């Protein structure tokens, strides 16, 4: 089963994947889809507030953050999934995402923190669903007193589409096992 939708003027068929007994999500994967990544980044930048730095979690949102940074000429930072050897004086937070089976840790090192200090931060992701990943990035940034000016995604899934604190391009419904929308 698939769900076909228009995203940034492009048509894509998303395979439906189970996340529960009778609950399915449309699997939106930007990896490898250069055309969609470029188009979505351009459309999100049209809606973005003034910002200095883009931040995303180490996830499928990385190509989007990169392309938004490339198009805007602004830097981007990835909150890493776990501390890396090159990272110094890390701050971290745990997160449980709807698309990940286990608890993960997001980290920022002092080099990344220094780039963000005193700057306007735009958080971006490919999909906002439960908001767990977004909340983890926000909480991590609050630890360094970051000035978060916006939160954006290509798609808002399920209840996330009713949030007033995010901007997104399209709504992605949830589905029953038979493919009908929840």
C-alpha positions as YAML, in Angstrom:
chain: A
units: angstrom
residues:
- id: 1
  name: UNK
  ca: [0.00, 0.00, 0.00]
- id: 2
  name: UNK
  ca: [1.09, 3.54, -0.75]
- id: 3
  name: UNK
  ca: [-0.13, 7.06, -0.13]
- id: 4
  name: UNK
  ca: [0.43, 9.52, -2.98]
- id: 5
  name: UNK
  ca: [0.80, 13.20, -2.17]
- id: 6
  name: UNK
  ca: [2.18, 16.46, -3.52]
- id: 7
  name: UNK
  ca: [5.13, 17.93, -1.62]
- id: 8
  name: UNK
  ca: [6.72, 21.21, -2.73]
- id: 9
  name: UNK
  ca: [5.00, 20.83, -6.10]
- id: 10
  name: UNK
  ca: [6.28, 17.27, -6.64]
- id: 11
  name: UNK
  ca: [4.25, 14.06, -6.50]
- id: 12
  name: UNK
  ca: [5.58, 11.24, -4.32]
- id: 13
  name: UNK
  ca: [4.19, 7.81, -3.39]
- id: 14
  name: UNK
  ca: [4.94, 6.95, 0.25]
- id: 15
  name: UNK
  ca: [4.86, 3.30, 1.29]
- id: 16
  name: UNK
  ca: [2.62, 2.64, 4.30]
- id: 17
  name: UNK
  ca: [4.51, 1.05, 7.21]
- id: 18
  name: UNK
  ca: [3.05, -0.41, 10.42]
- id: 19
  name: UNK
  ca: [3.88, 1.17, 13.76]
- id: 20
  name: UNK
  ca: [1.15, -0.66, 15.68]
- id: 21
  name: UNK
  ca: [-1.52, -3.33, 15.24]
- id: 22
  name: UNK
  ca: [-3.83, -1.07, 13.22]
- id: 23
  name: UNK
  ca: [-1.73, 2.08, 12.81]
- id: 24
  name: UNK
  ca: [0.40, 2.82, 9.76]
- id: 25
  name: UNK
  ca: [2.50, 5.80, 8.73]
- id: 26
  name: UNK
  ca: [3.50, 7.00, 5.29]
- id: 27
  name: UNK
  ca: [7.26, 6.50, 5.08]
- id: 28
  name: UNK
  ca: [8.75, 9.77, 3.90]
- id: 29
  name: UNK
  ca: [12.46, 9.42, 3.13]
- id: 30
  name: UNK
  ca: [14.36, 12.36, 1.66]
- id: 31
  name: UNK
  ca: [17.64, 10.44, 1.41]
- id: 32
  name: UNK
  ca: [18.52, 10.12, -2.27]
- id: 33
  name: UNK
  ca: [15.67, 12.34, -3.50]
- id: 34
  name: UNK
  ca: [17.69, 15.39, -4.56]
- id: 35
  name: UNK
  ca: [14.84, 16.96, -6.53]
- id: 36
  name: UNK
  ca: [12.48, 16.87, -3.53]
- id: 37
  name: UNK
  ca: [15.15, 18.02, -1.09]
- id: 38
  name: UNK
  ca: [15.97, 21.09, -3.20]
- id: 39
  name: UNK
  ca: [12.30, 21.96, -3.76]
- id: 40
  name: UNK
  ca: [11.29, 21.46, -0.11]
- id: 41
  name: UNK
  ca: [14.24, 23.53, 1.14]
- id: 42
  name: UNK
  ca: [13.31, 26.40, -1.18]
- id: 43
  name: UNK
  ca: [9.66, 26.35, -0.07]
- id: 44
  name: UNK
  ca: [10.55, 26.20, 3.63]
- id: 45
  name: UNK
  ca: [12.99, 29.10, 3.27]
- id: 46
  name: UNK
  ca: [10.16, 31.21, 1.84]
- id: 47
  name: UNK
  ca: [8.26, 30.65, 5.11]
- id: 48
  name: UNK
  ca: [11.24, 30.84, 7.49]
- id: 49
  name: UNK
  ca: [11.66, 33.67, 9.97]
- id: 50
  name: UNK
  ca: [14.99, 35.53, 10.02]
- id: 51
  name: UNK
  ca: [17.65, 33.12, 11.32]
- id: 52
  name: UNK
  ca: [21.41, 32.74, 11.61]
- id: 53
  name: UNK
  ca: [21.94, 28.98, 12.11]
- id: 54
  name: UNK
  ca: [19.96, 25.87, 11.15]
- id: 55
  name: UNK
  ca: [19.91, 22.95, 13.60]
- id: 56
  name: UNK
  ca: [18.62, 19.42, 13.03]
- id: 57
  name: UNK
  ca: [18.91, 16.09, 14.78]
- id: 58
  name: UNK
  ca: [21.08, 13.40, 13.22]
- id: 59
  name: UNK
  ca: [18.25, 11.91, 11.19]
- id: 60
  name: UNK
  ca: [16.58, 11.96, 7.79]
- id: 61
  name: UNK
  ca: [16.39, 15.75, 8.14]
- id: 62
  name: UNK
  ca: [20.12, 16.18, 7.46]
- id: 63
  name: UNK
  ca: [19.81, 16.56, 3.67]
- id: 64
  name: UNK
  ca: [17.10, 19.17, 4.22]
- id: 65
  name: UNK
  ca: [19.20, 21.13, 6.73]
- id: 66
  name: UNK
  ca: [22.18, 21.02, 4.38]
- id: 67
  name: UNK
  ca: [20.17, 22.20, 1.39]
- id: 68
  name: UNK
  ca: [18.49, 24.99, 3.36]
- id: 69
  name: UNK
  ca: [21.95, 26.07, 4.54]
- id: 70
  name: UNK
  ca: [23.32, 25.93, 0.99]
- id: 71
  name: UNK
  ca: [20.44, 27.96, -0.43]
- id: 72
  name: UNK
  ca: [20.48, 30.53, 2.39]
- id: 73
  name: UNK
  ca: [24.26, 30.75, 2.83]
- id: 74
  name: UNK
  ca: [23.83, 30.12, 6.56]
- id: 75
  name: UNK
  ca: [25.58, 27.40, 8.60]
- id: 76
  name: UNK
  ca: [23.87, 24.24, 9.81]
- id: 77
  name: UNK
  ca: [24.59, 22.07, 12.84]
- id: 78
  name: UNK
  ca: [23.63, 18.46, 13.46]
- id: 79
  name: UNK
  ca: [22.85, 17.34, 17.02]
- id: 80
  name: UNK
  ca: [24.66, 14.00, 16.91]
- id: 81
  name: UNK
  ca: [23.29, 10.66, 18.08]
- id: 82
  name: UNK
  ca: [25.85, 10.02, 20.74]
- id: 83
  name: UNK
  ca: [29.12, 11.65, 21.67]
- id: 84
  name: UNK
  ca: [31.87, 11.39, 19.05]
- id: 85
  name: UNK
  ca: [35.62, 11.32, 19.73]
- id: 86
  name: UNK
  ca: [36.16, 14.76, 18.21]
- id: 87
  name: UNK
  ca: [33.45, 16.39, 20.34]
- id: 88
  name: UNK
  ca: [34.53, 18.30, 23.45]
- id: 89
  name: UNK
  ca: [32.52, 19.29, 26.53]
- id: 90
  name: UNK
  ca: [29.33, 17.68, 25.26]
- id: 91
  name: UNK
  ca: [25.86, 18.41, 26.43]
- id: 92
  name: UNK
  ca: [23.25, 15.74, 25.75]
- id: 93
  name: UNK
  ca: [19.63, 14.67, 26.10]
- id: 94
  name: UNK
  ca: [17.79, 11.37, 25.58]
- id: 95
  name: UNK
  ca: [15.04, 10.99, 22.97]
- id: 96
  name: UNK
  ca: [12.59, 8.28, 21.87]
- id: 97
  name: UNK
  ca: [11.31, 8.86, 18.33]
- id: 98
  name: UNK
  ca: [8.26, 7.20, 16.77]
- id: 99
  name: UNK
  ca: [10.43, 5.76, 13.96]
- id: 100
  name: UNK
  ca: [13.19, 4.45, 16.22]
- id: 101
  name: UNK
  ca: [12.93, 1.29, 18.30]
- id: 102
  name: UNK
  ca: [15.30, 2.32, 21.10]
- id: 103
  name: UNK
  ca: [16.19, 5.29, 23.24]
- id: 104
  name: UNK
  ca: [18.77, 7.57, 21.65]
- id: 105
  name: UNK
  ca: [20.98, 10.41, 22.89]
- id: 106
  name: UNK
  ca: [21.44, 13.72, 21.08]
- id: 107
  name: UNK
  ca: [24.69, 15.61, 21.71]
- id: 108
  name: UNK
  ca: [26.28, 18.95, 20.92]
- id: 109
  name: UNK
  ca: [29.95, 19.71, 21.48]
- id: 110
  name: UNK
  ca: [31.48, 23.01, 22.53]
- id: 111
  name: UNK
  ca: [32.47, 23.81, 18.92]
- id: 112
  name: UNK
  ca: [28.84, 23.60, 17.80]
- id: 113
  name: UNK
  ca: [27.65, 25.53, 20.84]
- id: 114
  name: UNK
  ca: [30.08, 28.38, 20.10]
- id: 115
  name: UNK
  ca: [28.63, 28.74, 16.58]
- id: 116
  name: UNK
  ca: [25.12, 29.12, 18.02]
- id: 117
  name: UNK
  ca: [25.73, 31.46, 20.93]
- id: 118
  name: UNK
  ca: [23.94, 34.77, 20.46]
- id: 119
  name: UNK
  ca: [22.43, 33.58, 17.17]
- id: 120
  name: UNK
  ca: [18.87, 33.06, 15.95]
- id: 121
  name: UNK
  ca: [18.29, 29.31, 15.61]
- id: 122
  name: UNK
  ca: [15.95, 27.61, 13.15]
- id: 123
  name: UNK
  ca: [15.21, 23.95, 13.95]
- id: 124
  name: UNK
  ca: [14.35, 21.82, 10.89]
- id: 125
  name: UNK
  ca: [13.36, 18.21, 10.31]
- id: 126
  name: UNK
  ca: [11.85, 16.11, 7.58]
- id: 127
  name: UNK
  ca: [8.71, 15.10, 9.52]
- id: 128
  name: UNK
  ca: [7.27, 16.19, 12.85]
- id: 129
  name: UNK
  ca: [5.02, 13.46, 14.24]
- id: 130
  name: UNK
  ca: [4.84, 12.97, 17.99]
- id: 131
  name: UNK
  ca: [7.21, 15.90, 18.45]
- id: 132
  name: UNK
  ca: [9.60, 13.86, 20.60]
- id: 133
  name: UNK
  ca: [12.66, 14.55, 18.44]
- id: 134
  name: UNK
  ca: [11.75, 18.22, 18.11]
- id: 135
  name: UNK
  ca: [11.31, 18.52, 21.88]
- id: 136
  name: UNK
  ca: [14.69, 16.85, 22.46]
- id: 137
  name: UNK
  ca: [16.44, 19.32, 20.14]
- id: 138
  name: UNK
  ca: [14.59, 22.24, 21.76]
- id: 139
  name: UNK
  ca: [15.53, 21.04, 25.25]
- id: 140
  name: UNK
  ca: [19.14, 20.54, 24.20]
- id: 141
  name: UNK
  ca: [19.23, 24.09, 22.79]
- id: 142
  name: UNK
  ca: [17.58, 25.49, 25.93]
- id: 143
  name: UNK
  ca: [20.50, 24.06, 27.93]
- id: 144
  name: UNK
  ca: [22.74, 26.55, 26.11]
- id: 145
  name: UNK
  ca: [20.19, 29.39, 26.21]
- id: 146
  name: UNK
  ca: [19.79, 29.35, 22.44]
- id: 147
  name: UNK
  ca: [17.41, 31.80, 20.77]
- id: 148
  name: UNK
  ca: [15.03, 29.48, 18.89]
- id: 149
  name: UNK
  ca: [13.17, 31.59, 16.32]
- id: 150
  name: UNK
  ca: [11.37, 28.84, 14.42]
- id: 151
  name: UNK
  ca: [10.62, 25.15, 14.02]
- id: 152
  name: UNK
  ca: [9.97, 23.76, 10.56]
- id: 153
  name: UNK
  ca: [9.41, 20.47, 8.76]
- id: 154
  name: UNK
  ca: [8.48, 19.29, 5.32]
- id: 155
  name: UNK
  ca: [5.57, 17.27, 6.73]
- id: 156
  name: UNK
  ca: [3.46, 17.39, 9.89]
- id: 157
  name: UNK
  ca: [2.11, 13.93, 10.64]
- id: 158
  name: UNK
  ca: [-1.13, 13.18, 12.48]
- id: 159
  name: UNK
  ca: [-1.80, 15.48, 15.44]
- id: 160
  name: UNK
  ca: [1.34, 17.53, 14.70]
- id: 161
  name: UNK
  ca: [-0.59, 19.26, 11.92]
- id: 162
  name: UNK
  ca: [-2.73, 20.96, 14.60]
- id: 163
  name: UNK
  ca: [0.26, 22.48, 16.38]
- id: 164
  name: UNK
  ca: [0.60, 26.26, 16.20]
- id: 165
  name: UNK
  ca: [4.31, 26.40, 17.07]
- id: 166
  name: UNK
  ca: [5.60, 24.78, 13.86]
- id: 167
  name: UNK
  ca: [5.57, 25.54, 10.16]
- id: 168
  name: UNK
  ca: [5.39, 22.82, 7.54]
- id: 169
  name: UNK
  ca: [4.64, 22.31, 3.86]
- id: 170
  name: UNK
  ca: [2.07, 19.51, 3.93]
- id: 171
  name: UNK
  ca: [0.02, 17.40, 6.33]
- id: 172
  name: UNK
  ca: [0.70, 13.65, 6.36]
- id: 173
  name: UNK
  ca: [-2.21, 11.65, 7.76]
- id: 174
  name: UNK
  ca: [-1.98, 8.45, 9.77]
- id: 175
  name: UNK
  ca: [-3.57, 5.31, 8.36]
- id: 176
  name: UNK
  ca: [-5.47, 2.22, 9.41]
- id: 177
  name: UNK
  ca: [-4.27, -1.24, 8.38]
- id: 178
  name: UNK
  ca: [-6.65, -1.17, 5.39]
- id: 179
  name: UNK
  ca: [-5.07, 2.07, 4.11]
- id: 180
  name: UNK
  ca: [-7.89, 4.41, 5.13]
- id: 181
  name: UNK
  ca: [-6.97, 7.63, 6.92]
- id: 182
  name: UNK
  ca: [-7.28, 7.73, 10.69]
...
